[in-house]
Amino acid sequence: LFTIQNKSGVFAGVDQFLCAGDTVSLNATGGSGYVWSSLGSLAMDTVSSSNGYNATCTNCAVTTVFPGATSMYQVSSTSGSVCGSFDTVNVSMSPTFTITPPSDTVICMGSVVSLPVSASLTNANTQFSWSPLEGLSNYQVSNPTAIPQQPTPYTVAVTNGNCTKIETILVGLFPSLPKRVIIGDSLL
């Protein structure tokens, strides 16, 4: 006579996509007595060391991980059965990129200023979004022009894949000089 143990359905969650420097919480469900581990070359370390630490806990249902590169994590659960079960979750890192905005500037009232921003990594999916819209030639390009009517902080959000970088450029205005009229030998 054989007894068949039903394997529990431990679930590590759906695969995740992160930007460099971000963290993600991994949440195990469908079992108990969870143990998380890394399937990569870097072990899950919960103690701060010279390399930092890369997980908040290993013997828990929910852990927050700090991967430095694309990593795969496994959670196992005994669920009180002889068989136990496990599942994996992949945490993919999007490529790191930087953006370089123009310097803050001051222009004369009514003048046009160019606001070129560059990104260290661009592709067909790179998106630019500028605000505020007032005075901008186009809010979805990397190099709009602007004719601000007042000092304006222009903000650009550059999205590349799952990651967004934000910068602000202040465009100030020189005060308008009063118009002077010369009539004969008099300045009015």
mmCIF file with all atom_site columns, C-alpha atoms in Angstrom:
data_model
loop_
_atom_site.group_PDB
_atom_site.id
_atom_site.type_symbol
_atom_site.label_atom_id
_atom_site.label_alt_id
_atom_site.label_comp_id
_atom_site.label_asym_id
_atom_site.label_entity_id
_atom_site.label_seq_id
_atom_site.pdbx_PDB_ins_code
_atom_site.Cartn_x
_atom_site.Cartn_y
_atom_site.Cartn_z
_atom_site.occupancy
_atom_site.B_iso_or_equiv
_atom_site.pdbx_formal_charge
_atom_site.auth_seq_id
_atom_site.auth_comp_id
_atom_site.auth_asym_id
_atom_site.auth_atom_id
_atom_site.pdbx_PDB_model_num
ATOM 1   C CA . LEU A 1 1   ? 0.000  0.000   0.000   1.00 0.00 ? 1   LEU A CA 1
ATOM 2   C CA . PHE A 1 2   ? 1.412  3.367   -1.055  1.00 0.00 ? 2   PHE A CA 1
ATOM 3   C CA . THR A 1 3   ? 0.495  6.806   0.203   1.00 0.00 ? 3   THR A CA 1
ATOM 4   C CA . ILE A 1 4   ? 0.879  9.579   -2.348  1.00 0.00 ? 4   ILE A CA 1
ATOM 5   C CA . GLN A 1 5   ? 1.703  12.950  -0.870  1.00 0.00 ? 5   GLN A CA 1
ATOM 6   C CA . ASN A 1 6   ? 0.198  15.864  -2.780  1.00 0.00 ? 6   ASN A CA 1
ATOM 7   C CA . LYS A 1 7   ? 2.846  18.432  -3.579  1.00 0.00 ? 7   LYS A CA 1
ATOM 8   C CA . SER A 1 8   ? 1.894  21.901  -2.373  1.00 0.00 ? 8   SER A CA 1
ATOM 9   C CA . GLY A 1 9   ? 1.621  24.633  -4.958  1.00 0.00 ? 9   GLY A CA 1
ATOM 10  C CA . VAL A 1 10  ? 4.200  27.105  -3.677  1.00 0.00 ? 10  VAL A CA 1
ATOM 11  C CA . PHE A 1 11  ? 4.342  30.143  -5.967  1.00 0.00 ? 11  PHE A CA 1
ATOM 12  C CA . ALA A 1 12  ? 7.248  32.626  -6.035  1.00 0.00 ? 12  ALA A CA 1
ATOM 13  C CA . GLY A 1 13  ? 5.334  35.260  -8.011  1.00 0.00 ? 13  GLY A CA 1
ATOM 14  C CA . VAL A 1 14  ? 5.587  36.597  -11.533 1.00 0.00 ? 14  VAL A CA 1
ATOM 15  C CA . ASP A 1 15  ? 8.902  37.564  -13.095 1.00 0.00 ? 15  ASP A CA 1
ATOM 16  C CA . GLN A 1 16  ? 9.972  41.149  -12.335 1.00 0.00 ? 16  GLN A CA 1
ATOM 17  C CA . PHE A 1 17  ? 11.747 43.911  -14.289 1.00 0.00 ? 17  PHE A CA 1
ATOM 18  C CA . LEU A 1 18  ? 13.815 46.495  -12.415 1.00 0.00 ? 18  LEU A CA 1
ATOM 19  C CA . CYS A 1 19  ? 15.977 49.516  -13.014 1.00 0.00 ? 19  CYS A CA 1
ATOM 20  C CA . ALA A 1 20  ? 19.497 49.625  -11.592 1.00 0.00 ? 20  ALA A CA 1
ATOM 21  C CA . GLY A 1 21  ? 19.424 50.498  -7.899  1.00 0.00 ? 21  GLY A CA 1
ATOM 22  C CA . ASP A 1 22  ? 15.790 49.465  -7.421  1.00 0.00 ? 22  ASP A CA 1
ATOM 23  C CA . THR A 1 23  ? 14.494 46.791  -5.067  1.00 0.00 ? 23  THR A CA 1
ATOM 24  C CA . VAL A 1 24  ? 11.615 44.351  -5.373  1.00 0.00 ? 24  VAL A CA 1
ATOM 25  C CA . SER A 1 25  ? 9.574  42.388  -2.862  1.00 0.00 ? 25  SER A CA 1
ATOM 26  C CA . LEU A 1 26  ? 9.176  38.692  -3.584  1.00 0.00 ? 26  LEU A CA 1
ATOM 27  C CA . ASN A 1 27  ? 6.093  37.127  -2.051  1.00 0.00 ? 27  ASN A CA 1
ATOM 28  C CA . ALA A 1 28  ? 5.768  33.371  -1.683  1.00 0.00 ? 28  ALA A CA 1
ATOM 29  C CA . THR A 1 29  ? 2.288  31.865  -1.447  1.00 0.00 ? 29  THR A CA 1
ATOM 30  C CA . GLY A 1 30  ? 0.767  28.401  -1.362  1.00 0.00 ? 30  GLY A CA 1
ATOM 31  C CA . GLY A 1 31  ? 2.867  26.843  1.375   1.00 0.00 ? 31  GLY A CA 1
ATOM 32  C CA . SER A 1 32  ? 4.562  27.427  4.706   1.00 0.00 ? 32  SER A CA 1
ATOM 33  C CA . GLY A 1 33  ? 8.070  27.226  6.126   1.00 0.00 ? 33  GLY A CA 1
ATOM 34  C CA . TYR A 1 34  ? 9.511  29.183  3.208   1.00 0.00 ? 34  TYR A CA 1
ATOM 35  C CA . VAL A 1 35  ? 13.222 29.371  2.416   1.00 0.00 ? 35  VAL A CA 1
ATOM 36  C CA . TRP A 1 36  ? 14.506 31.749  -0.278  1.00 0.00 ? 36  TRP A CA 1
ATOM 37  C CA . SER A 1 37  ? 17.796 31.256  -2.125  1.00 0.00 ? 37  SER A CA 1
ATOM 38  C CA . SER A 1 38  ? 19.572 32.760  -5.115  1.00 0.00 ? 38  SER A CA 1
ATOM 39  C CA . LEU A 1 39  ? 20.292 30.516  -8.072  1.00 0.00 ? 39  LEU A CA 1
ATOM 40  C CA . GLY A 1 40  ? 23.040 32.842  -9.315  1.00 0.00 ? 40  GLY A CA 1
ATOM 41  C CA . SER A 1 41  ? 26.648 33.246  -8.317  1.00 0.00 ? 41  SER A CA 1
ATOM 42  C CA . LEU A 1 42  ? 25.794 35.714  -5.529  1.00 0.00 ? 42  LEU A CA 1
ATOM 43  C CA . ALA A 1 43  ? 24.338 34.076  -2.436  1.00 0.00 ? 43  ALA A CA 1
ATOM 44  C CA . MET A 1 44  ? 21.423 35.758  -0.681  1.00 0.00 ? 44  MET A CA 1
ATOM 45  C CA . ASP A 1 45  ? 23.068 37.744  2.105   1.00 0.00 ? 45  ASP A CA 1
ATOM 46  C CA . THR A 1 46  ? 21.001 39.334  4.862   1.00 0.00 ? 46  THR A CA 1
ATOM 47  C CA . VAL A 1 47  ? 23.980 40.731  6.780   1.00 0.00 ? 47  VAL A CA 1
ATOM 48  C CA . SER A 1 48  ? 25.563 44.007  5.727   1.00 0.00 ? 48  SER A CA 1
ATOM 49  C CA . SER A 1 49  ? 29.086 43.401  4.474   1.00 0.00 ? 49  SER A CA 1
ATOM 50  C CA . SER A 1 50  ? 31.618 45.108  2.227   1.00 0.00 ? 50  SER A CA 1
ATOM 51  C CA . ASN A 1 51  ? 29.443 44.016  -0.686  1.00 0.00 ? 51  ASN A CA 1
ATOM 52  C CA . GLY A 1 52  ? 26.308 45.296  1.049   1.00 0.00 ? 52  GLY A CA 1
ATOM 53  C CA . TYR A 1 53  ? 23.400 42.953  1.511   1.00 0.00 ? 53  TYR A CA 1
ATOM 54  C CA . ASN A 1 54  ? 21.014 41.789  -1.158  1.00 0.00 ? 54  ASN A CA 1
ATOM 55  C CA . ALA A 1 55  ? 17.963 40.472  0.729   1.00 0.00 ? 55  ALA A CA 1
ATOM 56  C CA . THR A 1 56  ? 15.990 41.388  3.834   1.00 0.00 ? 56  THR A CA 1
ATOM 57  C CA . CYS A 1 57  ? 15.414 37.769  4.908   1.00 0.00 ? 57  CYS A CA 1
ATOM 58  C CA . THR A 1 58  ? 15.753 34.202  3.659   1.00 0.00 ? 58  THR A CA 1
ATOM 59  C CA . ASN A 1 59  ? 13.412 32.264  5.994   1.00 0.00 ? 59  ASN A CA 1
ATOM 60  C CA . CYS A 1 60  ? 10.211 34.214  5.354   1.00 0.00 ? 60  CYS A CA 1
ATOM 61  C CA . ALA A 1 61  ? 7.224  34.457  3.015   1.00 0.00 ? 61  ALA A CA 1
ATOM 62  C CA . VAL A 1 62  ? 8.121  37.973  1.807   1.00 0.00 ? 62  VAL A CA 1
ATOM 63  C CA . THR A 1 63  ? 11.669 39.146  1.159   1.00 0.00 ? 63  THR A CA 1
ATOM 64  C CA . THR A 1 64  ? 12.926 42.312  -0.472  1.00 0.00 ? 64  THR A CA 1
ATOM 65  C CA . VAL A 1 65  ? 15.874 41.746  -2.774  1.00 0.00 ? 65  VAL A CA 1
ATOM 66  C CA . PHE A 1 66  ? 18.489 44.206  -4.019  1.00 0.00 ? 66  PHE A CA 1
ATOM 67  C CA . PRO A 1 67  ? 19.918 42.529  -7.124  1.00 0.00 ? 67  PRO A CA 1
ATOM 68  C CA . GLY A 1 68  ? 22.875 44.147  -8.849  1.00 0.00 ? 68  GLY A CA 1
ATOM 69  C CA . ALA A 1 69  ? 22.210 42.202  -12.040 1.00 0.00 ? 69  ALA A CA 1
ATOM 70  C CA . THR A 1 70  ? 19.575 39.925  -13.532 1.00 0.00 ? 70  THR A CA 1
ATOM 71  C CA . SER A 1 71  ? 19.011 37.181  -10.953 1.00 0.00 ? 71  SER A CA 1
ATOM 72  C CA . MET A 1 72  ? 16.867 34.110  -10.396 1.00 0.00 ? 72  MET A CA 1
ATOM 73  C CA . TYR A 1 73  ? 15.495 33.323  -6.951  1.00 0.00 ? 73  TYR A CA 1
ATOM 74  C CA . GLN A 1 74  ? 14.001 30.101  -5.664  1.00 0.00 ? 74  GLN A CA 1
ATOM 75  C CA . VAL A 1 75  ? 11.604 29.637  -2.784  1.00 0.00 ? 75  VAL A CA 1
ATOM 76  C CA . SER A 1 76  ? 11.018 26.239  -1.249  1.00 0.00 ? 76  SER A CA 1
ATOM 77  C CA . SER A 1 77  ? 8.330  25.162  1.167   1.00 0.00 ? 77  SER A CA 1
ATOM 78  C CA . THR A 1 78  ? 7.906  21.990  3.163   1.00 0.00 ? 78  THR A CA 1
ATOM 79  C CA . SER A 1 79  ? 4.202  22.716  3.764   1.00 0.00 ? 79  SER A CA 1
ATOM 80  C CA . GLY A 1 80  ? 4.235  20.050  6.419   1.00 0.00 ? 80  GLY A CA 1
ATOM 81  C CA . SER A 1 81  ? 4.529  17.314  3.775   1.00 0.00 ? 81  SER A CA 1
ATOM 82  C CA . VAL A 1 82  ? 7.314  14.923  2.995   1.00 0.00 ? 82  VAL A CA 1
ATOM 83  C CA . CYS A 1 83  ? 7.605  16.106  -0.597  1.00 0.00 ? 83  CYS A CA 1
ATOM 84  C CA . GLY A 1 84  ? 7.860  19.859  -0.247  1.00 0.00 ? 84  GLY A CA 1
ATOM 85  C CA . SER A 1 85  ? 7.871  22.065  -3.301  1.00 0.00 ? 85  SER A CA 1
ATOM 86  C CA . PHE A 1 86  ? 9.697  24.963  -4.880  1.00 0.00 ? 86  PHE A CA 1
ATOM 87  C CA . ASP A 1 87  ? 9.230  27.680  -7.478  1.00 0.00 ? 87  ASP A CA 1
ATOM 88  C CA . THR A 1 88  ? 11.486 30.262  -9.097  1.00 0.00 ? 88  THR A CA 1
ATOM 89  C CA . VAL A 1 89  ? 11.131 33.907  -10.063 1.00 0.00 ? 89  VAL A CA 1
ATOM 90  C CA . ASN A 1 90  ? 13.405 35.814  -12.433 1.00 0.00 ? 90  ASN A CA 1
ATOM 91  C CA . VAL A 1 91  ? 14.321 39.429  -11.672 1.00 0.00 ? 91  VAL A CA 1
ATOM 92  C CA . SER A 1 92  ? 15.609 41.111  -14.853 1.00 0.00 ? 92  SER A CA 1
ATOM 93  C CA . MET A 1 93  ? 17.602 44.328  -14.719 1.00 0.00 ? 93  MET A CA 1
ATOM 94  C CA . SER A 1 94  ? 17.007 46.907  -17.441 1.00 0.00 ? 94  SER A CA 1
ATOM 95  C CA . PRO A 1 95  ? 20.173 48.482  -18.843 1.00 0.00 ? 95  PRO A CA 1
ATOM 96  C CA . THR A 1 96  ? 21.436 51.491  -16.912 1.00 0.00 ? 96  THR A CA 1
ATOM 97  C CA . PHE A 1 97  ? 21.318 54.844  -18.654 1.00 0.00 ? 97  PHE A CA 1
ATOM 98  C CA . THR A 1 98  ? 21.894 58.489  -17.830 1.00 0.00 ? 98  THR A CA 1
ATOM 99  C CA . ILE A 1 99  ? 20.472 61.680  -19.250 1.00 0.00 ? 99  ILE A CA 1
ATOM 100 C CA . THR A 1 100 ? 22.295 64.950  -19.811 1.00 0.00 ? 100 THR A CA 1
ATOM 101 C CA . PRO A 1 101 ? 20.126 68.067  -19.787 1.00 0.00 ? 101 PRO A CA 1
ATOM 102 C CA . PRO A 1 102 ? 21.221 71.543  -20.820 1.00 0.00 ? 102 PRO A CA 1
ATOM 103 C CA . SER A 1 103 ? 22.313 73.936  -18.082 1.00 0.00 ? 103 SER A CA 1
ATOM 104 C CA . ASP A 1 104 ? 19.894 76.346  -16.467 1.00 0.00 ? 104 ASP A CA 1
ATOM 105 C CA . THR A 1 105 ? 19.797 79.545  -18.502 1.00 0.00 ? 105 THR A CA 1
ATOM 106 C CA . VAL A 1 106 ? 18.439 83.091  -18.613 1.00 0.00 ? 106 VAL A CA 1
ATOM 107 C CA . ILE A 1 107 ? 17.046 84.592  -21.823 1.00 0.00 ? 107 ILE A CA 1
ATOM 108 C CA . CYS A 1 108 ? 15.394 87.821  -22.895 1.00 0.00 ? 108 CYS A CA 1
ATOM 109 C CA . MET A 1 109 ? 11.603 87.960  -22.819 1.00 0.00 ? 109 MET A CA 1
ATOM 110 C CA . GLY A 1 110 ? 10.226 86.763  -26.178 1.00 0.00 ? 110 GLY A CA 1
ATOM 111 C CA . SER A 1 111 ? 13.420 84.895  -27.125 1.00 0.00 ? 111 SER A CA 1
ATOM 112 C CA . VAL A 1 112 ? 13.541 81.245  -28.148 1.00 0.00 ? 112 VAL A CA 1
ATOM 113 C CA . VAL A 1 113 ? 15.639 78.774  -26.163 1.00 0.00 ? 113 VAL A CA 1
ATOM 114 C CA . SER A 1 114 ? 16.622 75.269  -27.270 1.00 0.00 ? 114 SER A CA 1
ATOM 115 C CA . LEU A 1 115 ? 16.354 72.508  -24.646 1.00 0.00 ? 115 LEU A CA 1
ATOM 116 C CA . PRO A 1 116 ? 18.357 69.559  -26.019 1.00 0.00 ? 116 PRO A CA 1
ATOM 117 C CA . VAL A 1 117 ? 18.641 66.546  -23.707 1.00 0.00 ? 117 VAL A CA 1
ATOM 118 C CA . SER A 1 118 ? 20.656 63.436  -24.519 1.00 0.00 ? 118 SER A CA 1
ATOM 119 C CA . ALA A 1 119 ? 20.405 59.917  -23.143 1.00 0.00 ? 119 ALA A CA 1
ATOM 120 C CA . SER A 1 120 ? 23.349 57.525  -22.899 1.00 0.00 ? 120 SER A CA 1
ATOM 121 C CA . LEU A 1 121 ? 21.183 54.658  -24.160 1.00 0.00 ? 121 LEU A CA 1
ATOM 122 C CA . THR A 1 122 ? 18.421 55.196  -26.689 1.00 0.00 ? 122 THR A CA 1
ATOM 123 C CA . ASN A 1 123 ? 16.429 52.882  -28.893 1.00 0.00 ? 123 ASN A CA 1
ATOM 124 C CA . ALA A 1 124 ? 13.102 52.863  -30.744 1.00 0.00 ? 124 ALA A CA 1
ATOM 125 C CA . ASN A 1 125 ? 11.275 52.624  -27.389 1.00 0.00 ? 125 ASN A CA 1
ATOM 126 C CA . THR A 1 126 ? 12.939 55.665  -25.788 1.00 0.00 ? 126 THR A CA 1
ATOM 127 C CA . GLN A 1 127 ? 10.330 58.285  -24.934 1.00 0.00 ? 127 GLN A CA 1
ATOM 128 C CA . PHE A 1 128 ? 10.723 61.942  -23.976 1.00 0.00 ? 128 PHE A CA 1
ATOM 129 C CA . SER A 1 129 ? 8.045  63.868  -22.116 1.00 0.00 ? 129 SER A CA 1
ATOM 130 C CA . TRP A 1 130 ? 8.396  67.566  -21.231 1.00 0.00 ? 130 TRP A CA 1
ATOM 131 C CA . SER A 1 131 ? 6.296  69.723  -18.937 1.00 0.00 ? 131 SER A CA 1
ATOM 132 C CA . PRO A 1 132 ? 4.843  72.244  -18.612 1.00 0.00 ? 132 PRO A CA 1
ATOM 133 C CA . LEU A 1 133 ? 3.488  72.313  -22.164 1.00 0.00 ? 133 LEU A CA 1
ATOM 134 C CA . GLU A 1 134 ? 3.058  76.094  -22.379 1.00 0.00 ? 134 GLU A CA 1
ATOM 135 C CA . GLY A 1 135 ? 5.585  77.680  -24.693 1.00 0.00 ? 135 GLY A CA 1
ATOM 136 C CA . LEU A 1 136 ? 7.080  74.365  -25.912 1.00 0.00 ? 136 LEU A CA 1
ATOM 137 C CA . SER A 1 137 ? 7.396  73.528  -29.597 1.00 0.00 ? 137 SER A CA 1
ATOM 138 C CA . ASN A 1 138 ? 6.865  69.794  -28.953 1.00 0.00 ? 138 ASN A CA 1
ATOM 139 C CA . TYR A 1 139 ? 6.668  67.989  -25.610 1.00 0.00 ? 139 TYR A CA 1
ATOM 140 C CA . GLN A 1 140 ? 7.603  64.515  -26.945 1.00 0.00 ? 140 GLN A CA 1
ATOM 141 C CA . VAL A 1 141 ? 11.029 65.118  -28.481 1.00 0.00 ? 141 VAL A CA 1
ATOM 142 C CA . SER A 1 142 ? 14.566 65.233  -27.131 1.00 0.00 ? 142 SER A CA 1
ATOM 143 C CA . ASN A 1 143 ? 15.208 68.806  -28.287 1.00 0.00 ? 143 ASN A CA 1
ATOM 144 C CA . PRO A 1 144 ? 12.180 71.111  -28.082 1.00 0.00 ? 144 PRO A CA 1
ATOM 145 C CA . THR A 1 145 ? 12.389 74.878  -28.241 1.00 0.00 ? 145 THR A CA 1
ATOM 146 C CA . ALA A 1 146 ? 10.581 77.114  -25.785 1.00 0.00 ? 146 ALA A CA 1
ATOM 147 C CA . ILE A 1 147 ? 9.401  80.708  -25.588 1.00 0.00 ? 147 ILE A CA 1
ATOM 148 C CA . PRO A 1 148 ? 8.529  81.089  -21.913 1.00 0.00 ? 148 PRO A CA 1
ATOM 149 C CA . GLN A 1 149 ? 6.473  84.096  -20.787 1.00 0.00 ? 149 GLN A CA 1
ATOM 150 C CA . GLN A 1 150 ? 7.765  83.847  -17.224 1.00 0.00 ? 150 GLN A CA 1
ATOM 151 C CA . PRO A 1 151 ? 10.660 82.077  -15.460 1.00 0.00 ? 151 PRO A CA 1
ATOM 152 C CA . THR A 1 152 ? 9.873  78.403  -16.004 1.00 0.00 ? 152 THR A CA 1
ATOM 153 C CA . PRO A 1 153 ? 11.307 75.136  -14.656 1.00 0.00 ? 153 PRO A CA 1
ATOM 154 C CA . TYR A 1 154 ? 10.991 72.664  -17.552 1.00 0.00 ? 154 TYR A CA 1
ATOM 155 C CA . THR A 1 155 ? 10.977 69.016  -16.525 1.00 0.00 ? 155 THR A CA 1
ATOM 156 C CA . VAL A 1 156 ? 11.885 66.193  -18.883 1.00 0.00 ? 156 VAL A CA 1
ATOM 157 C CA . ALA A 1 157 ? 11.160 62.524  -18.184 1.00 0.00 ? 157 ALA A CA 1
ATOM 158 C CA . VAL A 1 158 ? 13.130 60.092  -20.351 1.00 0.00 ? 158 VAL A CA 1
ATOM 159 C CA . THR A 1 159 ? 11.781 56.538  -20.364 1.00 0.00 ? 159 THR A CA 1
ATOM 160 C CA . ASN A 1 160 ? 13.855 53.696  -21.735 1.00 0.00 ? 160 ASN A CA 1
ATOM 161 C CA . GLY A 1 161 ? 12.207 50.315  -21.324 1.00 0.00 ? 161 GLY A CA 1
ATOM 162 C CA . ASN A 1 162 ? 10.986 50.079  -17.727 1.00 0.00 ? 162 ASN A CA 1
ATOM 163 C CA . CYS A 1 163 ? 13.199 52.859  -16.386 1.00 0.00 ? 163 CYS A CA 1
ATOM 164 C CA . THR A 1 164 ? 12.595 56.601  -16.218 1.00 0.00 ? 164 THR A CA 1
ATOM 165 C CA . LYS A 1 165 ? 15.065 59.377  -15.453 1.00 0.00 ? 165 LYS A CA 1
ATOM 166 C CA . ILE A 1 166 ? 13.870 62.907  -14.667 1.00 0.00 ? 166 ILE A CA 1
ATOM 167 C CA . GLU A 1 167 ? 15.718 66.229  -14.855 1.00 0.00 ? 167 GLU A CA 1
ATOM 168 C CA . THR A 1 168 ? 14.644 69.862  -14.530 1.00 0.00 ? 168 THR A CA 1
ATOM 169 C CA . ILE A 1 169 ? 16.041 72.853  -16.411 1.00 0.00 ? 169 ILE A CA 1
ATOM 170 C CA . LEU A 1 170 ? 15.268 76.366  -15.182 1.00 0.00 ? 170 LEU A CA 1
ATOM 171 C CA . VAL A 1 171 ? 14.784 79.008  -17.873 1.00 0.00 ? 171 VAL A CA 1
ATOM 172 C CA . GLY A 1 172 ? 14.887 82.461  -16.321 1.00 0.00 ? 172 GLY A CA 1
ATOM 173 C CA . LEU A 1 173 ? 14.002 85.752  -17.987 1.00 0.00 ? 173 LEU A CA 1
ATOM 174 C CA . PHE A 1 174 ? 15.887 89.042  -17.985 1.00 0.00 ? 174 PHE A CA 1
ATOM 175 C CA . PRO A 1 175 ? 13.485 91.796  -16.976 1.00 0.00 ? 175 PRO A CA 1
ATOM 176 C CA . SER A 1 176 ? 12.024 93.828  -19.821 1.00 0.00 ? 176 SER A CA 1
ATOM 177 C CA . LEU A 1 177 ? 13.511 97.263  -20.210 1.00 0.00 ? 177 LEU A CA 1
ATOM 178 C CA . PRO A 1 178 ? 11.049 100.103 -20.623 1.00 0.00 ? 178 PRO A CA 1
ATOM 179 C CA . LYS A 1 179 ? 10.853 101.440 -24.169 1.00 0.00 ? 179 LYS A CA 1
ATOM 180 C CA . ARG A 1 180 ? 12.388 104.869 -24.483 1.00 0.00 ? 180 ARG A CA 1
ATOM 181 C CA . VAL A 1 181 ? 11.554 107.279 -27.188 1.00 0.00 ? 181 VAL A CA 1
ATOM 182 C CA . ILE A 1 182 ? 13.801 110.116 -28.317 1.00 0.00 ? 182 ILE A CA 1
ATOM 183 C CA . ILE A 1 183 ? 12.003 113.169 -29.603 1.00 0.00 ? 183 ILE A CA 1
ATOM 184 C CA . GLY A 1 184 ? 14.337 115.876 -30.732 1.00 0.00 ? 184 GLY A CA 1
ATOM 185 C CA . ASP A 1 185 ? 16.850 116.389 -27.935 1.00 0.00 ? 185 ASP A CA 1
ATOM 186 C CA . SER A 1 186 ? 14.619 114.803 -25.252 1.00 0.00 ? 186 SER A CA 1
ATOM 187 C CA . LEU A 1 187 ? 14.493 111.264 -23.975 1.00 0.00 ? 187 LEU A CA 1
ATOM 188 C CA . LEU A 1 188 ? 10.994 110.264 -22.908 1.00 0.00 ? 188 LEU A CA 1
#
